[in-house]
mmCIF file of C-alpha atoms in Angstrom:
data_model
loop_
_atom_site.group_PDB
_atom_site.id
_atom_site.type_symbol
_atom_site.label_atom_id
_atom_site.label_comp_id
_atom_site.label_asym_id
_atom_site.label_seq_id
_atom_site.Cartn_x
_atom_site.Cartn_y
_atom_site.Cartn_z
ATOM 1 C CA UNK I 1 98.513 25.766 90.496
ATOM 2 C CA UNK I 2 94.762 25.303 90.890
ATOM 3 C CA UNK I 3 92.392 25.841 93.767
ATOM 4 C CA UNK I 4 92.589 23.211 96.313
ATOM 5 C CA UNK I 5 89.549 23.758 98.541
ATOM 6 C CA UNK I 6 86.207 24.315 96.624
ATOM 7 C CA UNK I 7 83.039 24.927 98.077
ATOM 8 C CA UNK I 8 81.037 22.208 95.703
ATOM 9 C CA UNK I 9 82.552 23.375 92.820
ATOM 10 C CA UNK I 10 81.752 26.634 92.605
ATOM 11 C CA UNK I 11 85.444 28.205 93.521
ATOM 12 C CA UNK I 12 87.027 29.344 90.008
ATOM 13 C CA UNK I 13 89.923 28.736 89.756
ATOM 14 C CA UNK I 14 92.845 31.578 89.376
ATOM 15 C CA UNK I 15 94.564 32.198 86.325
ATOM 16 C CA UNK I 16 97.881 30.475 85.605
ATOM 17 C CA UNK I 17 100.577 33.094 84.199
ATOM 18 C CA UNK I 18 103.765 31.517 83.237
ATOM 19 C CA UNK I 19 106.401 33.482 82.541
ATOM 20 C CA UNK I 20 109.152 31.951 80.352
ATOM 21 C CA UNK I 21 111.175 34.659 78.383
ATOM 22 C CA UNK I 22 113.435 32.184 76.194
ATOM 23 C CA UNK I 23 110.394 29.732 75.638
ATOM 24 C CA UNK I 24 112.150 27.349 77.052
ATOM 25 C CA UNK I 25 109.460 25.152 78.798
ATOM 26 C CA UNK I 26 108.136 22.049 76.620
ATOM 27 C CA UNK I 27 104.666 22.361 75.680
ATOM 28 C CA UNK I 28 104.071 19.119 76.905
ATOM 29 C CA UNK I 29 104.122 19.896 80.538
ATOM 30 C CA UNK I 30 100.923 19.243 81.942
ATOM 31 C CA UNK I 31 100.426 23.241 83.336
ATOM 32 C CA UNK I 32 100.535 23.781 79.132
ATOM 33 C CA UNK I 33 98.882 21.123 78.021
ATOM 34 C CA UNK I 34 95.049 22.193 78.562
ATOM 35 C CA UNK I 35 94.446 19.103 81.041
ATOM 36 C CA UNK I 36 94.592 21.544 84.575
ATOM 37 C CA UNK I 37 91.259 23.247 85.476
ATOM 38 C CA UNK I 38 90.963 27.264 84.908
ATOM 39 C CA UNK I 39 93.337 28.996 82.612
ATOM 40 C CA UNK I 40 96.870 29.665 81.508
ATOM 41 C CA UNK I 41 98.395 32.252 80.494
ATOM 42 C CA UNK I 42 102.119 32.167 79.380
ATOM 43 C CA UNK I 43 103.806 35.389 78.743
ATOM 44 C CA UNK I 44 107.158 35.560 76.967
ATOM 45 C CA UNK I 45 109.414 37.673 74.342
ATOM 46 C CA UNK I 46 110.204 38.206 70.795
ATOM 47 C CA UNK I 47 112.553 35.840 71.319
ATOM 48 C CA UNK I 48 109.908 32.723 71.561
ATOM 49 C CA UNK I 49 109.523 30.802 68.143
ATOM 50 C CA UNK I 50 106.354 31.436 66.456
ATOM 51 C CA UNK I 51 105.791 27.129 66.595
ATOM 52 C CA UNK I 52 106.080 27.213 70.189
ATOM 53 C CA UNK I 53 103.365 30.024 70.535
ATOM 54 C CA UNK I 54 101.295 28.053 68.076
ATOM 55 C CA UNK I 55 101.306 24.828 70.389
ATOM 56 C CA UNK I 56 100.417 26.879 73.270
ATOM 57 C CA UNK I 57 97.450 28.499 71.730
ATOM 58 C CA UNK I 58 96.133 25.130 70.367
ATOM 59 C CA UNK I 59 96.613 23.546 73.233
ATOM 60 C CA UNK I 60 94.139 26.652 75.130
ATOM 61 C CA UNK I 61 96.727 28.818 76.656
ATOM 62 C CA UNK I 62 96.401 32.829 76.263
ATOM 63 C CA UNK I 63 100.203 33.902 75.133
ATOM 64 C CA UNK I 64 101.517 37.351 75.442
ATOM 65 C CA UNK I 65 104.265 38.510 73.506
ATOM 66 C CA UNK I 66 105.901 41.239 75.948
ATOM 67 C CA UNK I 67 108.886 43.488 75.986
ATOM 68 C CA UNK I 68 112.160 43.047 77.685
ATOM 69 C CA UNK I 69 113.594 44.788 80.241
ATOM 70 C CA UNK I 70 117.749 45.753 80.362
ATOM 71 C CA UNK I 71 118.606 42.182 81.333
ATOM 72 C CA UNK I 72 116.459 40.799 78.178
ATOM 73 C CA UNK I 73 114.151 39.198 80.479
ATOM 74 C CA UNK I 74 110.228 40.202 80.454
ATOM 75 C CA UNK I 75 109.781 43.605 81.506
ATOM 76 C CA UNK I 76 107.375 43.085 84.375
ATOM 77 C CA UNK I 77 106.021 47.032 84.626
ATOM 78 C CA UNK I 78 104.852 45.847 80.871
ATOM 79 C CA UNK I 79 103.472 42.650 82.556
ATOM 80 C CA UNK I 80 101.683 44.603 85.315
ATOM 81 C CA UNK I 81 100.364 47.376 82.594
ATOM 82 C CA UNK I 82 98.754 44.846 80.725
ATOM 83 C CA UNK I 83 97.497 42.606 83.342
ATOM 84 C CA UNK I 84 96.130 46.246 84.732
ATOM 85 C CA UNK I 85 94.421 46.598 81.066
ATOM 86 C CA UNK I 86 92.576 43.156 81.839
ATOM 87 C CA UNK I 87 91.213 44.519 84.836
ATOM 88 C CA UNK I 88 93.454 41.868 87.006
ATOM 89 C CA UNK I 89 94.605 44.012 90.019
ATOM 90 C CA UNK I 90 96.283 41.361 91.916
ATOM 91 C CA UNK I 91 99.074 38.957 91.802
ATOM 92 C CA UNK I 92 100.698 36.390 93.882
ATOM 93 C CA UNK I 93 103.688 35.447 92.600
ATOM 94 C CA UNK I 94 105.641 32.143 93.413
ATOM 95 C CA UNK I 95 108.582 31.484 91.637
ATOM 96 C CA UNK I 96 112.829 30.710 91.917
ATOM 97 C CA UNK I 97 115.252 33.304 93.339
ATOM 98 C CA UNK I 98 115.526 35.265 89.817
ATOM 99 C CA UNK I 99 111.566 35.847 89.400
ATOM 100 C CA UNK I 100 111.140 36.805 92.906
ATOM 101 C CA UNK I 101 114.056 39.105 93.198
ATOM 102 C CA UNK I 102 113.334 40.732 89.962
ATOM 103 C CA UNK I 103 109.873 41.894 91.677
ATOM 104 C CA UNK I 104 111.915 43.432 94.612
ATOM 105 C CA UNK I 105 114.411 45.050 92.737
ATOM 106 C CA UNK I 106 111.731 46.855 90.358
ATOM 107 C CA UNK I 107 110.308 47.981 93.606
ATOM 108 C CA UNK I 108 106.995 46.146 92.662
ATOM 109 C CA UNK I 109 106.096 44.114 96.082
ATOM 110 C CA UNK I 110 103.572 45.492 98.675
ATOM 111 C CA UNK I 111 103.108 42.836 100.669
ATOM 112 C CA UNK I 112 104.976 39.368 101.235
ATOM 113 C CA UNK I 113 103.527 35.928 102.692
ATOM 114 C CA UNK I 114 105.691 32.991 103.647
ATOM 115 C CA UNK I 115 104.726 29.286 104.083
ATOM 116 C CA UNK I 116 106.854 26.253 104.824
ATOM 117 C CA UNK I 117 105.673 23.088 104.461
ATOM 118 C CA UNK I 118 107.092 20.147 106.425
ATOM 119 C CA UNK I 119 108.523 18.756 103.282
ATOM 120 C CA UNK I 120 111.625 19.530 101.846
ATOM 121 C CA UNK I 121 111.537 18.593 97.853
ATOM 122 C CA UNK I 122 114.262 17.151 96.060
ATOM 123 C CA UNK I 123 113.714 14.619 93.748
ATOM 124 C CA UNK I 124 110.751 12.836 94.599
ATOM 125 C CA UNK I 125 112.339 9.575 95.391
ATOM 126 C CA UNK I 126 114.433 11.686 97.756
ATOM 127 C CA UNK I 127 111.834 14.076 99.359
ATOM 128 C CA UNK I 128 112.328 14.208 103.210
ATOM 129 C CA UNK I 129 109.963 15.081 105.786
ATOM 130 C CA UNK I 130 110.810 17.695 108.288
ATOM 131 C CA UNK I 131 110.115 15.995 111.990
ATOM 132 C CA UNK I 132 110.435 19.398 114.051
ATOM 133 C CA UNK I 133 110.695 22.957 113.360
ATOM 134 C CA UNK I 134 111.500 25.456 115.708
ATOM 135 C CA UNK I 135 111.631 29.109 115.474
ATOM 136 C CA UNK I 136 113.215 31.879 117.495
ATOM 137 C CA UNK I 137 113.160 35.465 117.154
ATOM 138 C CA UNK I 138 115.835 37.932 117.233
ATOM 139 C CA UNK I 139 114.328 41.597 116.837
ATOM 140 C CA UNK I 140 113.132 41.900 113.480
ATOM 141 C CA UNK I 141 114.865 38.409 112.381
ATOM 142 C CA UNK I 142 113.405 35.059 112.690
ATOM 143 C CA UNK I 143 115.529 31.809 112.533
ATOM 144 C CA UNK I 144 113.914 28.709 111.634
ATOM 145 C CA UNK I 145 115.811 25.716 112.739
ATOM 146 C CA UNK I 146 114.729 22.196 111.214
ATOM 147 C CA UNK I 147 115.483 18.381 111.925
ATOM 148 C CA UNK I 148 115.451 16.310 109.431
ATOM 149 C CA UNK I 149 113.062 12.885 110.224
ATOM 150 C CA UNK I 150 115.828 10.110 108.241
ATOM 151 C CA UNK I 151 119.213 11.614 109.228
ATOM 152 C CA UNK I 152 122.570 9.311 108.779
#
């Protein structure tokens, strides 16, 4: 969540936006807590407690109080207005299945890159390493075939 190669410092840093619309993260997690470099934003609903905003803003983070969309979630064509308002023209968006396929389904992806580290995260005590990957490709389909380095 922050720039990993800098050029003596000089490389800002992106903004952070968080989207959470049940304010359900803890304001102690270190992306909220003010102790990352560069900024957060954290966008949510009606449906976040006025306390919880509070802690965010004291702690530095810019909060957004959006609408919802049919499934009550944030209603990301409000998300992209407003971000559009700030004069912030482009996103990259990482996220779990429901985030991701919520940009798809609004039809509001142009352009999709995919990286795959040779790590596959678990727990941390249980993160495995990846000692090959292969890849073949059938048409427009690619299968990715791994082996795991400590196997039973």
């Amino acid at each position: 969540l922050t720039t990993r190669y800098q050029d003596s410092g000089t490389t800002p840093h992106p903004l952070r936006i968080v989207l959470d619309s049940r304010a359900r993260l803890p304001t102690s997690l270190t992306l909220l807590t003010g102790q990352l470099p560069g900024k957060t934003l954290v966008v949510t609903t009606n449906k976040a407690k006025p306390n919880w905003i509070k802690r965010l803003r004291e702690r530095g983070n810019q909060v957004w109080v959006l609408p919802t969309d049919d499934e009550q979630h944030i209603s990301l064509v409000a998300l992209l207005d407003k971000l559009g308002e700030h004069n912030i023209m482009s996103l990259l968006v990482e996220g779990g299945a429901i985030c991701r396929d919520a940009f798809f389904n609004e039809g509001l992806v142009n352009e999709v890159h995919s990286f795959i580290s040779p790590h596959i995260i678990a727990s941390l005590a249980h993160k495995q390493t990846l000692e090959k990957i292969s890849s073949d490709e059938f048409k427009q389909d690619h299968f990715f075939q791994f082996s795991m380095e400590n196997t039973l």
